[in-house]
Coordinates of C-alpha atoms and ligand atoms in Angstrom, one line a residue:
X18 CA 35.4 14.3 -34.6
X19 CA 34.5 11.0 -36.6
X20 CA 31.3 10.6 -37.8
X21 CA 30.0 8.4 -35.1
X22 CA 30.6 10.8 -32.7
X23 CA 29.1 13.7 -34.7
X24 CA 26.0 11.2 -34.7
X25 CA 26.6 10.8 -30.8
X26 CA 26.9 14.4 -30.6
X27 CA 23.7 15.0 -32.3
X28 CA 20.5 15.0 -29.7
X29 CA 18.7 11.8 -30.3
X30 CA 15.2 12.1 -31.3
X31 CA 13.2 10.1 -29.0
X32 CA 9.1 9.2 -28.3
X33 CA 7.3 7.3 -25.9
X34 CA 4.0 5.8 -26.8
X35 CA 1.4 4.1 -25.2
X36 CA -1.3 2.0 -27.0
X37 CA -3.4 -0.4 -24.5
X38 CA -2.2 -0.8 -21.2
X39 CA -2.6 0.8 -18.4
X40 CA 0.0 3.6 -18.4
X41 CA 2.5 2.5 -15.7
X42 CA 5.3 1.7 -17.9
X43 CA 5.4 5.5 -19.0
X44 CA 4.7 6.6 -15.1
X45 CA 7.7 4.3 -14.2
X46 CA 9.8 6.7 -16.9
X47 CA 8.3 10.1 -15.0
X48 CA 8.9 8.8 -12.0
X49 CA 13.1 8.8 -11.8
X50 CA 12.2 11.8 -10.1
X51 CA 15.8 13.1 -9.8
X52 CA 17.4 11.8 -12.6
X53 CA 14.4 12.8 -15.5
X54 CA 14.9 16.1 -16.0
X55 CA 18.3 15.5 -16.8
X56 CA 17.7 12.8 -19.0
X57 CA 15.5 14.9 -21.2
X58 CA 17.8 17.0 -21.7
X59 CA 20.3 14.0 -23.0
X60 CA 17.6 13.4 -25.6
X61 CA 15.0 15.4 -27.8
X62 CA 11.6 13.8 -26.6
X63 CA 9.4 14.3 -29.6
X64 CA 6.0 12.7 -27.9
X65 CA 5.2 12.0 -24.2
X66 CA 1.6 11.0 -23.3
X67 CA 0.7 13.2 -20.2
X68 CA 3.3 15.8 -20.5
X69 CA 3.9 17.2 -24.0
X70 CA 0.5 18.3 -26.1
X71 CA 1.9 18.0 -29.5
X72 CA 3.4 14.7 -30.1
X73 CA 5.3 13.7 -33.5
X74 CA 5.9 10.3 -34.8
X75 CA 8.3 11.5 -37.3
X76 CA 11.9 10.6 -37.8
X77 CA 12.5 8.9 -35.0
X78 CA 16.0 7.2 -33.6
X79 CA 14.2 5.6 -30.8
X80 CA 10.8 4.9 -29.8
X81 CA 9.6 3.3 -26.7
X82 CA 6.5 1.7 -26.9
X83 CA 3.8 0.8 -23.8
X84 CA 0.3 -1.4 -24.2
X85 CA -0.2 -4.5 -26.0
X86 CA -2.1 -4.4 -29.6
X87 CA -5.9 -5.1 -28.5
X88 CA -8.0 -2.8 -31.2
X89 CA -7.4 -2.0 -34.8
X90 CA -6.3 1.6 -33.7
X91 CA -3.3 0.1 -31.6
X92 CA -1.9 -1.5 -34.8
X93 CA -2.1 1.4 -37.0
X94 CA -0.3 3.3 -34.0
X95 CA 2.2 0.8 -33.8
X96 CA 3.2 0.3 -37.5
X97 CA 3.0 3.8 -37.6
X98 CA 5.5 4.4 -35.4
X99 CA 7.8 1.1 -36.4
X100 CA 7.7 3.1 -39.8
X101 CA 9.5 5.8 -38.6
X102 CA 11.5 4.4 -35.3
X103 CA 15.1 3.5 -36.4
X104 CA 14.7 1.5 -32.8
X105 CA 11.7 0.0 -31.7
X106 CA 12.0 -0.5 -27.7
X107 CA 9.3 -2.6 -25.9
X108 CA 8.4 -1.1 -22.8
X109 CA 7.0 -3.3 -20.1
X110 CA 5.4 -6.4 -20.1
X111 CA 1.9 -5.7 -22.3
X112 CA 4.5 -4.9 -25.1
X113 CA 6.3 -7.9 -24.9
X114 CA 4.1 -10.8 -23.6
X115 CA 0.8 -9.5 -23.8
X116 CA 0.4 -9.6 -19.3
X117 CA -2.4 -9.6 -18.0
X118 CA -4.4 -8.5 -20.5
X119 CA -4.0 -11.1 -23.0
X120 CA -4.7 -14.1 -20.3
X121 CA -8.3 -13.9 -21.1
X122 CA -7.0 -16.5 -24.2
X123 CA -6.9 -18.9 -21.1
X124 CA -10.5 -18.0 -20.0
X125 CA -14.1 -18.7 -21.1
X126 CA -15.4 -16.2 -23.0
X127 CA -18.6 -15.4 -20.2
X128 CA -16.0 -14.3 -17.7
X129 CA -15.3 -11.8 -19.9
X130 CA -17.4 -10.8 -22.1
X131 CA -19.4 -7.9 -20.5
X132 CA -16.1 -6.2 -20.0
X133 CA -16.1 -5.6 -23.8
X134 CA -17.2 -3.0 -25.6
X135 CA -18.5 -2.5 -29.6
X136 CA -20.0 0.2 -29.8
X137 CA -17.3 2.0 -32.0
X138 CA -15.6 0.5 -34.4
X139 CA -12.1 1.9 -33.1
X140 CA -12.3 0.4 -29.7
X141 CA -13.7 -2.9 -31.0
X142 CA -12.1 -5.5 -29.5
X143 CA -9.5 -7.8 -30.7
X144 CA -7.4 -11.2 -29.6
X145 CA -5.2 -8.8 -26.9
X146 CA -1.4 -9.8 -28.3
X147 CA 2.4 -8.8 -27.9
X148 CA 3.4 -6.1 -30.3
X149 CA 6.5 -7.9 -31.5
X150 CA 3.5 -10.6 -33.3
X151 CA 2.7 -7.9 -35.9
X152 CA 6.5 -5.4 -35.8
X153 CA 9.7 -6.5 -35.6
X154 CA 11.1 -5.3 -31.6
X155 CA 14.9 -4.8 -31.4
X156 CA 15.1 -4.3 -27.6
X157 CA 13.1 -5.2 -24.7
X158 CA 12.8 -3.7 -21.2
X159 CA 10.5 -5.8 -19.3
X160 CA 8.0 -5.9 -16.0
X161 CA 4.9 -4.9 -15.0
X162 CA 5.8 -2.3 -14.5
X163 CA 9.5 -2.2 -15.5
X164 CA 12.4 -0.9 -13.1
X165 CA 12.4 2.7 -14.1
X166 CA 16.5 3.0 -13.3
X167 CA 16.5 0.0 -16.3
X168 CA 14.9 2.0 -18.7
X169 CA 16.4 5.3 -17.5
X170 CA 19.9 2.9 -18.3
X171 CA 18.7 2.0 -21.8
X172 CA 18.0 6.1 -22.1
X173 CA 21.6 6.5 -21.6
X174 CA 23.2 3.5 -23.3
X175 CA 21.5 4.0 -26.7
X176 CA 22.2 8.0 -26.4
X177 CA 25.8 7.3 -26.0
X178 CA 25.5 5.7 -29.0
X179 CA 26.2 1.9 -27.5
X180 CA 23.8 -1.0 -27.5
X181 CA 21.9 -1.6 -24.0
X182 CA 22.9 -5.2 -22.2
X183 CA 19.7 -6.9 -21.0
X184 CA 19.8 -8.1 -17.4
X185 CA 20.1 -12.0 -17.5
X186 CA 20.1 -13.6 -14.5
X187 CA 17.3 -14.7 -11.7
X188 CA 15.4 -12.7 -9.5
X189 CA 16.8 -15.6 -7.1
X190 CA 20.3 -13.8 -7.4
X191 CA 19.1 -10.0 -6.1
X192 CA 16.9 -11.9 -3.9
X193 CA 19.0 -14.2 -1.8
X194 CA 22.3 -11.1 -2.1
X195 CA 19.5 -9.1 -0.3
X196 CA 19.3 -11.7 2.5
X197 CA 15.8 -12.5 2.0
X198 CA 14.6 -15.3 3.4
X199 CA 12.7 -18.0 1.1
X200 CA 9.2 -17.8 0.6
X201 CA 9.6 -21.0 -1.9
X202 CA 11.4 -22.6 1.6
X203 CA 8.1 -21.2 3.1
X204 CA 6.1 -23.1 0.9
X205 CA 4.7 -19.9 -1.1
X206 CA 5.1 -20.3 -5.2
X207 CA 7.6 -18.4 -5.7
X208 CA 8.6 -17.7 -9.7
X209 CA 11.7 -16.3 -8.9
X210 CA 14.3 -19.2 -9.7
X211 CA 13.2 -18.7 -13.5
X212 CA 12.4 -15.2 -14.0
X213 CA 14.5 -12.5 -15.4
X214 CA 15.7 -10.7 -12.6
X215 CA 16.5 -6.7 -12.7
X216 CA 13.6 -5.7 -10.2
X217 CA 16.1 -5.5 -7.4
X218 CA 13.7 -8.8 -6.2
X219 CA 11.6 -5.9 -5.2
X220 CA 8.3 -8.6 -4.3
X221 CA 10.1 -11.0 -1.9
X222 CA 12.1 -8.4 -0.5
X223 CA 8.2 -7.3 0.9
X224 CA 7.3 -10.7 1.7
X225 CA 5.3 -11.5 -1.6
X226 CA 6.5 -14.3 -4.0
X227 CA 7.4 -13.7 -7.4
X228 CA 4.9 -14.0 -9.7
X229 CA 7.7 -13.5 -12.7
X230 CA 6.5 -10.4 -14.6
X231 CA 9.6 -9.9 -15.9
X232 CA 9.3 -13.1 -18.2
X233 CA 11.1 -16.4 -18.1
X234 CA 15.5 -16.7 -18.0
X235 CA 16.7 -17.9 -21.4
X236 CA 17.9 -21.2 -19.4
X237 CA 14.5 -21.6 -17.3
X238 CA 14.3 -25.4 -16.5
X239 CA 10.4 -25.3 -16.6
X240 CA 10.0 -29.3 -16.3
X241 CA 12.0 -29.4 -13.2
X242 CA 10.7 -26.1 -11.6
X243 CA 7.1 -27.5 -12.1
X244 CA 8.0 -30.8 -10.6
X245 CA 9.6 -29.1 -8.0
X246 CA 6.1 -27.0 -7.3
X247 CA 3.9 -30.4 -7.9
X248 CA 6.1 -31.6 -4.6
X249 CA 5.2 -28.8 -2.5
X250 CA 1.4 -29.6 -3.2
X251 CA 0.5 -27.3 -5.9
X252 CA -1.8 -28.7 -8.4
X253 CA -1.5 -28.6 -12.2
X254 CA -3.8 -26.2 -12.8
X255 CA -2.6 -23.9 -10.4
X256 CA 0.4 -24.0 -11.4
X257 CA -0.5 -23.1 -14.9
X258 CA -2.4 -20.7 -14.0
X259 CA 0.4 -18.7 -12.1
X260 CA 3.2 -19.3 -15.0
X261 CA 0.9 -17.7 -17.6
X262 CA -0.3 -15.1 -15.4
X263 CA 2.4 -12.4 -16.9
X264 CA 3.7 -14.2 -19.9
X265 CA 1.7 -16.2 -21.5
X266 CA 1.9 -15.2 -24.4
X267 CA 5.6 -16.3 -24.3
X268 CA 5.1 -19.3 -22.2
X269 CA 6.2 -23.0 -23.9
X270 CA 3.8 -25.1 -24.9
X271 CA 2.9 -26.4 -21.3
X272 CA 1.1 -29.7 -21.6
X273 CA 3.7 -31.3 -23.7
X274 CA 5.7 -30.8 -20.7
X275 CA 2.9 -31.9 -18.6
X276 CA 3.0 -35.0 -20.7
X277 CA 6.2 -35.7 -21.0
X278 CA 6.2 -35.7 -16.6
X279 CA 3.7 -38.3 -16.0
X280 CA 5.4 -40.3 -18.8
X281 CA 9.3 -40.0 -16.9
X282 CA 7.1 -40.8 -13.7
X283 CA 5.3 -44.1 -15.2
Ligands
SF4_21 S1 3.1 -4.0 -18.6 FE1 2.1 -3.3 -16.7 S2 2.4 -1.5 -16.0 FE2 2.9 -1.6 -18.3 S3 1.1 -1.2 -19.1 FE3 0.8 -3.4 -19.2 S4 -0.1 -3.5 -17.2 FE4 0.5 -1.4 -17.1
SF4_22 S1 12.3 -16.2 -2.0 FE1 11.9 -16.3 -4.7 S2 13.1 -14.7 -4.9 FE2 13.8 -15.4 -3.1 S3 15.7 -17.1 -3.7 FE3 13.3 -17.7 -3.2 S4 12.1 -18.3 -4.6 FE4 13.9 -16.6 -5.3
SF4_23 S1 9.7 -10.1 -8.1 FE1 9.0 -11.1 -9.7 S2 7.2 -10.8 -10.0 FE2 7.9 -8.7 -8.9 S3 8.4 -7.2 -9.9 FE3 10.8 -8.9 -9.9 S4 10.0 -10.2 -11.9 FE4 8.3 -9.1 -11.2

């Protein structure tokens, strides 16, 4: 047996962790009812909130981290896990972009200050930020929540000693494959053309426009898409809010884009 085969044959020490988030990403792991027991037999689960009583973050091969940094304690946990893990996977949109909890960067303080608890130091509020703002991340699984099957594929790939491949095509590809009516053509502000697929186009398949929870594709043509939405009658304020809802902290600076479009029109 080669050294690599021995390494692969040894069960991977895997941990699932959560900092500020809603636990929906972690639930997406568990909700793979048919396969989860088999997967958990494949790896050595060192930590999983709700499932294990004693959770460790020592000597990890792979750590999955849900949530974003919104308190000093979050940052401490994140750094501790990062220090002990060979591979760190950002699990879900909060971990990757800050998601809806980080939207407050774009909203006035009076809209949310009544929600901030500052009674104890360890829940003291700090500006919310995705995890790669603080530590290096090796792989990203997008989605709010992420697709459960995609999480399993990543676990299987790393357990087999392979590097998982990220899904790069836009939501529209899966949507058209399903034969859905195009909501954009019906005048709804669907972000499918600029959003990374892999979710099976779950929202448009149910009649709801895509809000972009899996983040933008690498080759998203934002100026062209903004122009298209404006032609359909959506205001700049509406477009800006929609683009920032899930990927706010990772959206390119929209104001210069908008100014460039204005100049082109003159
Ligand atoms: S990405 Fe969505 S599902 Fe996951 S923790 Fe954040 S809000 Fe919850
Ligand atoms: S409904 Fe949305 S995701 Fe589906 S094809 Fe139209 S724009 Fe793309
Ligand atoms: S269709 Fe869009 S909003 Fe819905 S899950 Fe997929 S990427 Fe997220």
